[in-house]
mmCIF file of C-alpha atoms and ligand atoms in Angstrom:
data_model
loop_
_atom_site.group_PDB
_atom_site.id
_atom_site.type_symbol
_atom_site.label_atom_id
_atom_site.label_comp_id
_atom_site.label_asym_id
_atom_site.label_seq_id
_atom_site.Cartn_x
_atom_site.Cartn_y
_atom_site.Cartn_z
ATOM 1 C CA VAL X 1 19.953 -9.026 -45.080
ATOM 2 C CA ALA X 2 16.580 -10.605 -44.345
ATOM 3 C CA ARG X 3 16.953 -12.713 -47.489
ATOM 4 C CA ALA X 4 20.558 -13.720 -46.816
ATOM 5 C CA HIS X 5 19.788 -14.577 -43.173
ATOM 6 C CA SER X 6 16.382 -16.184 -43.545
ATOM 7 C CA GLY X 7 16.088 -17.015 -39.851
ATOM 8 C CA LEU X 8 16.654 -13.413 -38.774
ATOM 9 C CA VAL X 9 13.097 -12.068 -38.611
ATOM 10 C CA PRO X 10 11.669 -15.087 -36.727
ATOM 11 C CA ALA X 11 14.738 -15.025 -34.444
ATOM 12 C CA ILE X 12 13.966 -11.421 -33.453
ATOM 13 C CA GLU X 13 10.427 -12.411 -32.554
ATOM 14 C CA THR X 14 11.562 -15.505 -30.638
ATOM 15 C CA TYR X 15 14.171 -13.455 -28.757
ATOM 16 C CA CYS X 16 11.639 -10.848 -27.700
ATOM 17 C CA ASP X 17 9.173 -13.551 -26.589
ATOM 18 C CA ALA X 18 11.892 -15.220 -24.548
ATOM 19 C CA HIS X 19 12.798 -11.895 -22.862
ATOM 20 C CA ALA X 20 9.232 -10.667 -22.446
ATOM 21 C CA GLY X 21 10.041 -9.374 -18.947
ATOM 22 C CA SER X 22 12.512 -6.808 -20.245
ATOM 23 C CA VAL X 23 11.623 -6.106 -23.863
ATOM 24 C CA ALA X 24 8.322 -5.760 -25.673
ATOM 25 C CA LEU X 25 8.290 -5.948 -29.450
ATOM 26 C CA ALA X 26 5.975 -3.048 -30.279
ATOM 27 C CA ALA X 27 5.464 -4.108 -33.902
ATOM 28 C CA PRO X 28 6.554 -6.975 -36.133
ATOM 29 C CA PRO X 29 9.913 -6.338 -37.883
ATOM 30 C CA LEU X 30 9.537 -4.224 -41.022
ATOM 31 C CA VAL X 31 11.634 -5.350 -43.976
ATOM 32 C CA VAL X 32 12.720 -2.470 -46.238
ATOM 33 C CA PRO X 33 14.739 -2.610 -49.484
ATOM 34 C CA GLY X 34 18.529 -2.709 -49.089
ATOM 35 C CA GLY X 35 20.947 -0.444 -50.932
ATOM 36 C CA GLU X 36 21.080 3.215 -51.911
ATOM 37 C CA GLY X 37 17.584 3.171 -53.477
ATOM 38 C CA VAL X 38 16.131 3.259 -49.965
ATOM 39 C CA LYS X 39 17.713 6.725 -49.521
ATOM 40 C CA ASN X 40 16.423 8.003 -52.860
ATOM 41 C CA ASP X 41 12.696 7.946 -52.093
ATOM 42 C CA ILE X 42 11.149 9.726 -49.135
ATOM 43 C CA ALA X 43 8.370 7.111 -49.126
ATOM 44 C CA HIS X 44 10.761 4.826 -47.217
ATOM 45 C CA PRO X 45 11.366 7.042 -44.155
ATOM 46 C CA LEU X 46 7.651 7.928 -44.230
ATOM 47 C CA GLN X 47 6.830 4.218 -44.031
ATOM 48 C CA VAL X 48 9.124 3.879 -40.998
ATOM 49 C CA LEU X 49 7.526 6.960 -39.415
ATOM 50 C CA ALA X 50 4.061 5.491 -39.978
ATOM 51 C CA ARG X 51 5.187 2.291 -38.280
ATOM 52 C CA ILE X 52 6.592 4.280 -35.324
ATOM 53 C CA ASN X 53 3.301 6.181 -35.072
ATOM 54 C CA ASP X 54 1.094 3.087 -35.396
ATOM 55 C CA ALA X 55 3.110 1.288 -32.705
ATOM 56 C CA GLY X 56 2.802 4.277 -30.387
ATOM 57 C CA LEU X 57 6.560 4.506 -29.790
ATOM 58 C CA ASP X 58 7.775 7.268 -27.498
ATOM 59 C CA ARG X 59 11.139 8.712 -26.557
ATOM 60 C CA GLN X 60 11.851 5.884 -24.152
ATOM 61 C CA SER X 61 11.302 3.384 -26.983
ATOM 62 C CA PHE X 62 13.887 2.058 -29.401
ATOM 63 C CA VAL X 63 13.978 1.623 -33.124
ATOM 64 C CA ILE X 64 16.430 -1.136 -33.990
ATOM 65 C CA ALA X 65 17.864 -0.940 -37.492
ATOM 66 C CA ILE X 66 19.681 -3.884 -39.049
ATOM 67 C CA GLY X 67 21.341 -3.350 -42.416
ATOM 68 C CA GLY X 68 23.963 -1.724 -44.568
ATOM 69 C CA GLY X 69 24.864 1.949 -44.372
ATOM 70 C CA ALA X 70 21.979 3.000 -46.606
ATOM 71 C CA VAL X 71 19.288 1.315 -44.499
ATOM 72 C CA LEU X 72 20.871 2.575 -41.263
ATOM 73 C CA ASP X 73 21.024 6.159 -42.596
ATOM 74 C CA MET X 74 17.377 6.059 -43.694
ATOM 75 C CA VAL X 75 15.914 4.365 -40.596
ATOM 76 C CA SER X 76 17.971 6.506 -38.186
ATOM 77 C CA PHE X 77 16.774 9.580 -40.091
ATOM 78 C CA ALA X 78 13.133 8.557 -39.639
ATOM 79 C CA ALA X 79 13.691 7.730 -35.961
ATOM 80 C CA ALA X 80 15.335 11.136 -35.435
ATOM 81 C CA LEU X 81 12.248 12.913 -36.792
ATOM 82 C CA ALA X 82 9.624 11.107 -34.712
ATOM 83 C CA HIS X 83 8.908 12.961 -31.457
ATOM 84 C CA ARG X 84 12.116 14.905 -32.141
ATOM 85 C CA SER X 85 14.070 11.671 -31.827
ATOM 86 C CA VAL X 86 13.190 8.146 -30.812
ATOM 87 C CA ARG X 87 16.317 6.252 -29.736
ATOM 88 C CA ALA X 88 18.003 4.274 -32.491
ATOM 89 C CA VAL X 89 20.051 1.125 -32.061
ATOM 90 C CA ARG X 90 22.078 0.123 -35.124
ATOM 91 C CA LEU X 91 23.300 -3.281 -36.186
ATOM 92 C CA PRO X 92 25.506 -2.590 -39.214
ATOM 93 C CA THR X 93 25.734 -5.524 -41.607
ATOM 94 C CA THR X 94 28.338 -4.394 -44.167
ATOM 95 C CA VAL X 95 32.066 -3.765 -43.958
ATOM 96 C CA LEU X 96 31.480 -0.089 -44.655
ATOM 97 C CA SER X 97 28.819 0.399 -42.018
ATOM 98 C CA GLN X 98 30.724 -1.579 -39.365
ATOM 99 C CA ALA X 99 33.963 0.274 -40.104
ATOM 100 C CA ASP X 100 32.535 3.759 -40.504
ATOM 101 C CA SER X 101 28.927 4.850 -40.846
ATOM 102 C CA GLY X 102 27.290 2.720 -38.148
ATOM 103 C CA ILE X 103 29.085 4.522 -35.337
ATOM 104 C CA GLY X 104 28.535 7.960 -36.903
ATOM 105 C CA VAL X 105 26.086 10.649 -35.790
ATOM 106 C CA LYS X 106 24.687 11.487 -39.210
ATOM 107 C CA ASN X 107 21.377 10.246 -40.549
ATOM 108 C CA SER X 108 20.175 11.152 -43.990
ATOM 109 C CA ILE X 109 18.475 10.524 -47.285
ATOM 110 C CA ASN X 110 19.214 11.928 -50.746
ATOM 111 C CA MET X 111 17.062 14.703 -52.267
ATOM 112 C CA PHE X 112 17.127 16.913 -55.352
ATOM 113 C CA GLY X 113 19.828 14.714 -56.863
ATOM 114 C CA LYS X 114 22.109 15.552 -53.951
ATOM 115 C CA LYS X 115 23.645 13.024 -51.646
ATOM 116 C CA ASN X 116 22.548 13.316 -47.987
ATOM 117 C CA PHE X 117 20.658 16.570 -48.630
ATOM 118 C CA LEU X 118 18.003 15.826 -45.999
ATOM 119 C CA GLY X 119 19.220 14.705 -42.619
ATOM 120 C CA THR X 120 19.866 15.092 -38.932
ATOM 121 C CA PHE X 121 22.718 14.835 -36.470
ATOM 122 C CA VAL X 122 21.606 12.401 -33.778
ATOM 123 C CA PRO X 123 23.964 9.848 -32.207
ATOM 124 C CA PRO X 124 22.733 6.270 -32.050
ATOM 125 C CA PHE X 125 21.825 4.941 -28.602
ATOM 126 C CA ALA X 126 23.944 1.847 -29.230
ATOM 127 C CA VAL X 127 25.812 0.161 -32.080
ATOM 128 C CA ILE X 128 26.438 -3.575 -32.260
ATOM 129 C CA ASN X 129 28.939 -4.928 -34.802
ATOM 130 C CA ASP X 130 28.409 -8.641 -35.395
ATOM 131 C CA SER X 131 30.948 -10.001 -37.872
ATOM 132 C CA ARG X 132 28.756 -12.983 -38.739
ATOM 133 C CA PHE X 133 26.651 -10.684 -40.915
ATOM 134 C CA LEU X 134 29.654 -10.134 -43.188
ATOM 135 C CA GLU X 135 29.724 -13.785 -44.262
ATOM 136 C CA THR X 136 26.849 -13.238 -46.690
ATOM 137 C CA LEU X 137 28.157 -10.083 -48.344
ATOM 138 C CA THR X 138 29.056 -10.150 -52.024
ATOM 139 C CA ARG X 139 32.737 -9.698 -52.794
ATOM 140 C CA ARG X 140 31.844 -6.324 -54.295
ATOM 141 C CA ASP X 141 30.331 -5.012 -51.046
ATOM 142 C CA ARG X 142 33.060 -6.507 -48.924
ATOM 143 C CA ILE X 143 35.776 -4.752 -50.913
ATOM 144 C CA ALA X 144 33.837 -1.479 -51.283
ATOM 145 C CA GLY X 145 33.724 -0.990 -47.526
ATOM 146 C CA MET X 146 37.500 -1.187 -47.265
ATOM 147 C CA ALA X 147 37.759 2.220 -48.971
ATOM 148 C CA GLU X 148 36.759 3.906 -45.705
ATOM 149 C CA VAL X 149 39.400 1.899 -43.828
ATOM 150 C CA VAL X 150 42.066 3.054 -46.292
ATOM 151 C CA LYS X 151 40.756 6.612 -45.967
ATOM 152 C CA VAL X 152 41.029 6.731 -42.182
ATOM 153 C CA ALA X 153 44.444 5.002 -42.282
ATOM 154 C CA LEU X 154 45.686 7.676 -44.701
ATOM 155 C CA LEU X 155 44.493 10.437 -42.404
ATOM 156 C CA ARG X 156 45.273 9.048 -38.993
ATOM 157 C CA ASP X 157 47.219 5.800 -38.772
ATOM 158 C CA ARG X 158 50.331 4.885 -40.733
ATOM 159 C CA GLY X 159 50.533 1.531 -38.921
ATOM 160 C CA LEU X 160 47.054 0.645 -40.150
ATOM 161 C CA PHE X 161 48.108 1.542 -43.680
ATOM 162 C CA ASN X 162 51.173 -0.700 -43.443
ATOM 163 C CA ALA X 163 49.003 -3.552 -42.159
ATOM 164 C CA LEU X 164 46.565 -3.046 -45.047
ATOM 165 C CA GLU X 165 49.464 -3.258 -47.493
ATOM 166 C CA ALA X 166 50.755 -6.425 -45.831
ATOM 167 C CA HIS X 167 47.343 -8.130 -45.981
ATOM 168 C CA ALA X 168 45.856 -6.653 -49.164
ATOM 169 C CA GLY X 169 45.954 -9.964 -51.049
ATOM 170 C CA GLN X 170 44.234 -11.836 -48.231
ATOM 171 C CA ILE X 171 41.615 -9.112 -47.799
ATOM 172 C CA ALA X 172 40.841 -9.219 -51.518
ATOM 173 C CA SER X 173 40.477 -12.996 -51.699
ATOM 174 C CA ASP X 174 40.791 -15.156 -48.629
ATOM 175 C CA TRP X 175 39.069 -12.691 -46.332
ATOM 176 C CA GLN X 176 37.407 -14.685 -43.568
ATOM 177 C CA GLY X 177 38.962 -13.957 -40.203
ATOM 178 C CA VAL X 178 41.148 -11.270 -41.784
ATOM 179 C CA LEU X 179 38.799 -8.279 -41.834
ATOM 180 C CA GLU X 180 37.831 -7.999 -38.193
ATOM 181 C CA PRO X 181 40.914 -6.194 -36.796
ATOM 182 C CA PHE X 182 40.797 -3.726 -39.697
ATOM 183 C CA ILE X 183 37.115 -2.995 -39.156
ATOM 184 C CA ARG X 184 37.665 -2.621 -35.415
ATOM 185 C CA ARG X 185 40.580 -0.202 -35.832
ATOM 186 C CA SER X 186 38.691 1.845 -38.397
ATOM 187 C CA ALA X 187 35.630 2.040 -36.123
ATOM 188 C CA GLU X 188 37.875 3.121 -33.226
ATOM 189 C CA LEU X 189 39.455 5.877 -35.315
ATOM 190 C CA HIS X 190 36.077 7.139 -36.516
ATOM 191 C CA LEU X 191 34.718 7.042 -32.976
ATOM 192 C CA ALA X 192 37.795 8.839 -31.613
ATOM 193 C CA HIS X 193 37.163 11.578 -34.130
ATOM 194 C CA ILE X 194 33.502 11.948 -33.163
ATOM 195 C CA CYS X 195 34.258 11.931 -29.421
ATOM 196 C CA GLY X 196 37.533 13.825 -29.463
ATOM 197 C CA SER X 197 37.577 16.297 -32.343
ATOM 198 C CA GLY X 198 35.524 18.895 -30.481
ATOM 199 C CA ASP X 199 33.069 19.240 -33.369
ATOM 200 C CA PRO X 200 30.994 16.065 -33.677
ATOM 201 C CA PHE X 201 28.044 17.920 -35.197
ATOM 202 C CA GLU X 202 30.171 19.783 -37.703
ATOM 203 C CA HIS X 203 29.335 23.333 -36.647
ATOM 204 C CA GLY X 204 32.536 24.426 -38.314
ATOM 205 C CA SER X 205 33.115 24.129 -42.027
ATOM 206 C CA ALA X 206 35.726 21.406 -41.772
ATOM 207 C CA ARG X 207 35.042 17.719 -42.216
ATOM 208 C CA PRO X 208 38.468 16.269 -41.615
ATOM 209 C CA LEU X 209 37.478 12.627 -42.062
ATOM 210 C CA ASP X 210 35.882 13.240 -45.430
ATOM 211 C CA PHE X 211 39.060 12.842 -47.471
ATOM 212 C CA GLY X 212 38.157 12.051 -51.080
ATOM 213 C CA HIS X 213 34.479 12.659 -50.413
ATOM 214 C CA TRP X 214 33.861 15.887 -52.341
ATOM 215 C CA ALA X 215 34.487 13.877 -55.524
ATOM 216 C CA ALA X 216 33.004 10.622 -54.172
ATOM 217 C CA HIS X 217 29.593 12.116 -53.434
ATOM 218 C CA LYS X 218 29.451 13.758 -56.856
ATOM 219 C CA ILE X 219 30.578 10.607 -58.714
ATOM 220 C CA GLU X 220 27.994 8.534 -56.845
ATOM 221 C CA ALA X 221 25.188 10.888 -57.837
ATOM 222 C CA LEU X 222 26.487 11.206 -61.447
ATOM 223 C CA SER X 223 26.492 7.421 -61.758
ATOM 224 C CA ASP X 224 22.871 7.412 -60.590
ATOM 225 C CA TYR X 225 24.139 5.352 -57.640
ATOM 226 C CA ARG X 226 25.402 2.565 -59.929
ATOM 227 C CA LEU X 227 28.631 2.888 -57.946
ATOM 228 C CA ARG X 228 28.652 1.917 -54.294
ATOM 229 C CA HIS X 229 29.630 4.652 -51.842
ATOM 230 C CA GLY X 230 32.865 2.779 -51.076
ATOM 231 C CA GLU X 231 33.736 2.421 -54.771
ATOM 232 C CA ALA X 232 33.173 6.145 -55.266
ATOM 233 C CA VAL X 233 35.309 6.872 -52.192
ATOM 234 C CA ALA X 234 38.170 4.832 -53.693
ATOM 235 C CA LEU X 235 37.911 6.964 -56.864
ATOM 236 C CA GLY X 236 37.726 10.135 -54.758
ATOM 237 C CA LEU X 237 40.811 9.072 -52.809
ATOM 238 C CA ALA X 238 42.658 8.395 -56.075
ATOM 239 C CA VAL X 239 41.751 11.883 -57.347
ATOM 240 C CA ASP X 240 42.819 13.650 -54.152
ATOM 241 C CA VAL X 241 46.003 11.600 -53.703
ATOM 242 C CA THR X 242 46.991 12.390 -57.298
ATOM 243 C CA TYR X 243 45.998 16.025 -56.790
ATOM 244 C CA SER X 244 48.062 16.198 -53.569
ATOM 245 C CA ALA X 245 51.065 14.826 -55.467
ATOM 246 C CA ARG X 246 50.639 17.255 -58.369
ATOM 247 C CA MET X 247 50.385 20.166 -55.927
ATOM 248 C CA GLY X 248 53.678 19.086 -54.374
ATOM 249 C CA HIS X 249 52.135 18.269 -50.971
ATOM 250 C CA LEU X 250 52.748 14.538 -51.260
ATOM 251 C CA GLY X 251 55.786 12.690 -52.586
ATOM 252 C CA ARG X 252 55.169 10.887 -55.853
ATOM 253 C CA PRO X 253 56.394 7.480 -54.581
ATOM 254 C CA VAL X 254 53.975 7.751 -51.630
ATOM 255 C CA ALA X 255 51.099 8.594 -53.964
ATOM 256 C CA ASP X 256 51.950 5.590 -56.141
ATOM 257 C CA ARG X 257 52.051 3.366 -53.065
ATOM 258 C CA ILE X 258 48.548 4.483 -52.073
ATOM 259 C CA LEU X 259 47.116 3.924 -55.559
ATOM 260 C CA ALA X 260 48.786 0.506 -55.651
ATOM 261 C CA LEU X 261 47.183 -0.451 -52.326
ATOM 262 C CA LEU X 262 43.714 0.516 -53.576
ATOM 263 C CA GLU X 263 44.276 -1.608 -56.685
ATOM 264 C CA ALA X 264 45.632 -4.528 -54.662
ATOM 265 C CA LEU X 265 42.441 -4.442 -52.583
ATOM 266 C CA GLY X 266 40.460 -4.818 -55.808
ATOM 267 C CA PHE X 267 39.345 -1.255 -56.587
ATOM 268 C CA GLU X 268 39.044 0.096 -60.111
ATOM 269 C CA LEU X 269 40.648 3.519 -60.109
ATOM 270 C CA TRP X 270 38.761 4.675 -63.150
ATOM 271 C CA ASP X 271 35.141 5.283 -64.034
ATOM 272 C CA PRO X 272 33.697 7.171 -67.021
ATOM 273 C CA MET X 273 31.828 9.433 -64.565
ATOM 274 C CA LEU X 274 35.165 11.112 -63.867
ATOM 275 C CA VAL X 275 35.008 12.670 -67.343
ATOM 276 C CA GLN X 276 31.274 13.216 -67.645
ATOM 277 C CA LEU X 277 30.685 16.780 -68.842
ATOM 278 C CA ASN X 278 28.161 19.227 -67.381
ATOM 279 C CA ALA X 279 25.959 21.647 -69.359
ATOM 280 C CA ARG X 280 28.837 24.134 -69.492
ATOM 281 C CA GLY X 281 31.071 21.539 -71.132
ATOM 282 C CA THR X 282 33.421 21.188 -68.157
ATOM 283 C CA LEU X 283 33.996 18.158 -65.926
ATOM 284 C CA ALA X 284 30.822 17.585 -63.906
ATOM 285 C CA VAL X 285 32.735 15.990 -61.050
ATOM 286 C CA ILE X 286 34.383 19.346 -60.302
ATOM 287 C CA ASP X 287 30.916 20.764 -59.504
ATOM 288 C CA GLY X 288 31.241 18.487 -56.461
ATOM 289 C CA LEU X 289 33.600 21.058 -54.946
ATOM 290 C CA ALA X 290 30.930 23.775 -54.988
ATOM 291 C CA GLU X 291 28.301 21.331 -53.701
ATOM 292 C CA PHE X 292 30.591 20.256 -50.883
ATOM 293 C CA ARG X 293 31.144 23.895 -49.903
ATOM 294 C CA GLU X 294 27.398 24.551 -50.050
ATOM 295 C CA HIS X 295 26.683 21.508 -47.877
ATOM 296 C CA LEU X 296 29.187 22.560 -45.204
ATOM 297 C CA GLY X 297 28.639 26.302 -45.442
ATOM 298 C CA GLY X 298 31.274 28.976 -45.163
ATOM 299 C CA GLU X 299 34.614 28.541 -46.828
ATOM 300 C CA LEU X 300 35.495 25.426 -48.777
ATOM 301 C CA HIS X 301 37.355 22.997 -46.533
ATOM 302 C CA ILE X 302 38.775 19.860 -48.031
ATOM 303 C CA THR X 303 41.342 17.450 -46.706
ATOM 304 C CA MET X 304 44.564 16.784 -48.574
ATOM 305 C CA LEU X 305 47.506 14.573 -47.782
ATOM 306 C CA ARG X 306 51.066 15.404 -46.812
ATOM 307 C CA ASP X 307 52.074 11.854 -46.013
ATOM 308 C CA ILE X 308 50.492 8.569 -44.989
ATOM 309 C CA GLY X 309 48.789 9.271 -41.648
ATOM 310 C CA ASP X 310 49.065 13.034 -42.143
ATOM 311 C CA GLY X 311 46.029 14.798 -43.593
ATOM 312 C CA PHE X 312 45.613 18.567 -43.587
ATOM 313 C CA GLU X 313 42.953 21.078 -44.588
ATOM 314 C CA VAL X 314 42.985 23.327 -47.618
ATOM 315 C CA THR X 315 40.445 26.034 -48.409
ATOM 316 C CA GLU X 316 40.705 26.017 -52.163
ATOM 317 C CA ALA X 317 41.226 23.554 -54.961
ATOM 318 C CA ASP X 318 42.649 24.369 -58.364
ATOM 319 C CA ASP X 319 40.227 23.105 -61.036
ATOM 320 C CA THR X 320 43.002 22.833 -63.596
ATOM 321 C CA VAL X 321 45.095 20.634 -61.343
ATOM 322 C CA VAL X 322 42.049 18.486 -60.483
ATOM 323 C CA THR X 323 41.463 18.045 -64.216
ATOM 324 C CA GLU X 324 45.105 17.108 -64.719
ATOM 325 C CA ALA X 325 44.887 14.616 -61.857
ATOM 326 C CA ILE X 326 41.868 12.989 -63.514
ATOM 327 C CA GLY X 327 43.774 12.886 -66.809
ATOM 328 C CA GLU X 328 46.601 11.141 -65.017
ATOM 329 C CA LEU X 329 44.218 8.504 -63.629
ATOM 330 C CA ALA X 330 42.796 7.992 -67.130
ATOM 331 C CA ARG X 331 46.243 7.314 -68.551
ATOM 332 C CA ARG X 332 47.099 5.055 -65.650
ATOM 333 C CA ALA X 333 43.955 3.003 -66.301
ATOM 334 C CA GLY X 334 44.463 3.108 -70.079
ATOM 335 C CA ALA X 335 40.966 4.566 -70.341
ATOM 336 C CA ASP X 336 39.481 5.700 -73.616
ATOM 337 C CA VAL X 337 38.354 9.204 -72.794
ATOM 338 C CA ALA X 338 37.589 10.391 -76.307
ATOM 339 C CA HIS X 339 34.037 11.309 -75.289
ATOM 340 C CA GLY X 340 34.298 13.897 -72.592
ATOM 341 C CA SER X 341 38.045 13.981 -72.692
ATOM 342 C CA PRO X 342 40.116 15.629 -70.005
ATOM 343 C CA PRO X 343 42.582 18.133 -71.371
ATOM 344 C CA ALA X 344 45.904 16.779 -72.540
ATOM 345 C CA ASP X 345 48.522 16.821 -69.858
ATOM 346 C CA SER X 346 50.857 19.710 -70.494
ATOM 347 C CA SER X 347 52.817 19.630 -67.265
ATOM 348 C CA PRO X 348 55.262 16.961 -66.105
ATOM 349 C CA SER X 349 53.808 14.444 -63.685
HETATM 350 N N1 LIG R 401 26.078 8.383 -41.856
HETATM 351 C C1 LIG R 401 27.353 8.374 -42.117
HETATM 352 O O1 LIG R 401 28.167 8.936 -41.387
HETATM 353 C C2 LIG R 401 27.857 7.636 -43.325
HETATM 354 C C3 LIG R 401 29.235 7.406 -43.491
HETATM 355 C C4 LIG R 401 29.648 6.659 -44.595
HETATM 356 C C5 LIG R 401 28.706 6.161 -45.500
HETATM 357 N N2 LIG R 401 27.387 6.402 -45.292
HETATM 358 C C6 LIG R 401 26.376 5.907 -46.226
HETATM 359 O O2 LIG R 401 26.345 4.490 -46.208
HETATM 360 C C7 LIG R 401 25.794 4.056 -47.460
HETATM 361 C C8 LIG R 401 26.602 2.898 -48.010
HETATM 362 O O3 LIG R 401 26.504 1.811 -47.124
HETATM 363 P P1 LIG R 401 27.014 0.345 -47.496
HETATM 364 O O4 LIG R 401 28.327 0.431 -48.155
HETATM 365 O O5 LIG R 401 26.848 -0.438 -46.278
HETATM 366 O O6 LIG R 401 26.059 -0.126 -48.677
HETATM 367 P P2 LIG R 401 24.493 -0.427 -48.740
HETATM 368 O O7 LIG R 401 23.806 -0.111 -47.489
HETATM 369 O O8 LIG R 401 24.049 0.245 -49.990
HETATM 370 O O9 LIG R 401 24.462 -2.012 -48.938
HETATM 371 C C9 LIG R 401 25.004 -2.599 -50.090
HETATM 372 C C10 LIG R 401 24.242 -3.881 -50.450
HETATM 373 O O10 LIG R 401 24.557 -4.911 -49.497
HETATM 374 C C11 LIG R 401 23.353 -5.539 -49.060
HETATM 375 N N3 LIG R 401 23.641 -6.072 -47.732
HETATM 376 C C12 LIG R 401 23.796 -5.386 -46.583
HETATM 377 N N4 LIG R 401 24.194 -6.212 -45.608
HETATM 378 C C13 LIG R 401 24.282 -7.456 -46.144
HETATM 379 C C14 LIG R 401 24.652 -8.725 -45.628
HETATM 380 N N5 LIG R 401 25.056 -8.877 -44.361
HETATM 381 N N6 LIG R 401 24.606 -9.781 -46.451
HETATM 382 C C15 LIG R 401 24.243 -9.630 -47.741
HETATM 383 N N7 LIG R 401 23.914 -8.459 -48.287
HETATM 384 C C16 LIG R 401 23.924 -7.371 -47.494
HETATM 385 C C17 LIG R 401 22.333 -4.462 -49.149
HETATM 386 O O11 LIG R 401 21.030 -4.997 -49.249
HETATM 387 C C18 LIG R 401 22.757 -3.745 -50.435
HETATM 388 O O12 LIG R 401 22.244 -4.384 -51.547
HETATM 389 C C19 LIG R 401 25.804 5.244 -48.382
HETATM 390 O O13 LIG R 401 24.493 5.754 -48.502
HETATM 391 C C20 LIG R 401 26.670 6.240 -47.666
HETATM 392 O O14 LIG R 401 26.351 7.569 -47.966
HETATM 393 C C21 LIG R 401 26.955 7.120 -44.223
HETATM 394 ZN ZN1 LIG R 402 32.126 7.784 -46.708
#
């Protein structure tokens, strides 16, 4: 972000000078690497903590984080640890972080090869979405973030889904001025969940907004974070939509409509990580179910779909049907799955 907006760092300093009566910049802005790598090495949050310590910040101070979801997760995590939580203000700079993670209460880094293993639940003090940041995003990052918008539409808002379908072509290509209402609606729905679900800190085992995420988190880690979170979420959605259809929860035409929307937005609904094998010779992605259960504790709770705008919780997943669903996605994509092949499809689709 600092590279794409070269005037940003000096502008922060100029702003603070100009408002010296009400804000004191305790330390010069610290530029950290962007992207998932910043969550994969604990040296990064330690560097932020050292800066907080050196600047003598206290619990009335603020750490302001500007960046994509990865930077916000890492900096908010560090801020949450210092003095048992220095206030964090977030300025999300990607579609994904403006539509979803920026307004969340979770702060984390990855450890032991597991996504978000180390983290805290601390709400940000404030979140500021400025759409001008989005102008410098690559097409890849712009599209990736839309996966979370599709996800929340599928769970909560049929009208949003219809609007996504109507504008998919524009979103994928001629996007300027098109994204804002979608990002706003998605942020509202995520915020409504945090404020109104009765369990913002996930004391229960359910994570109703994490549709598609048991697979997404595993695929991301399996790909060594080659895939963006949003790209992995699109794959996870495709798996769970196909699974929901095969289980008879979701009508086949509805499932096809959802997969078609993801493709129209520019997502690839196939990646070789879906058929990567583990040491036992079974699909490694399915280990994501056990990891998801371990992360949440208690019974497995995953969200499935009955219709667009109508998600519901299940407490078990049938590995065989998941494998069949992945096989179906492989055939749909015309993928060559000779190495690490999913079992042949024996049942009618
Ligand atoms: N805490 C939560 O509740 C929550 C929810 C969803 C996702 N997440 C996390 O968010 C992360 C993904 O975030 P993301 O999709 O924003 O990707 P990202 O943070 O990895 O950023 C993607 C790339 O875009 C660059 N970038 C960011 N803003 C830019 C801008 N304005 N112009 C040009 N380049 C820019 C970054 O440097 C990086 O290279 C994942 O780690 C995911 O787990 C957290
Ligand atoms: Zn997500």
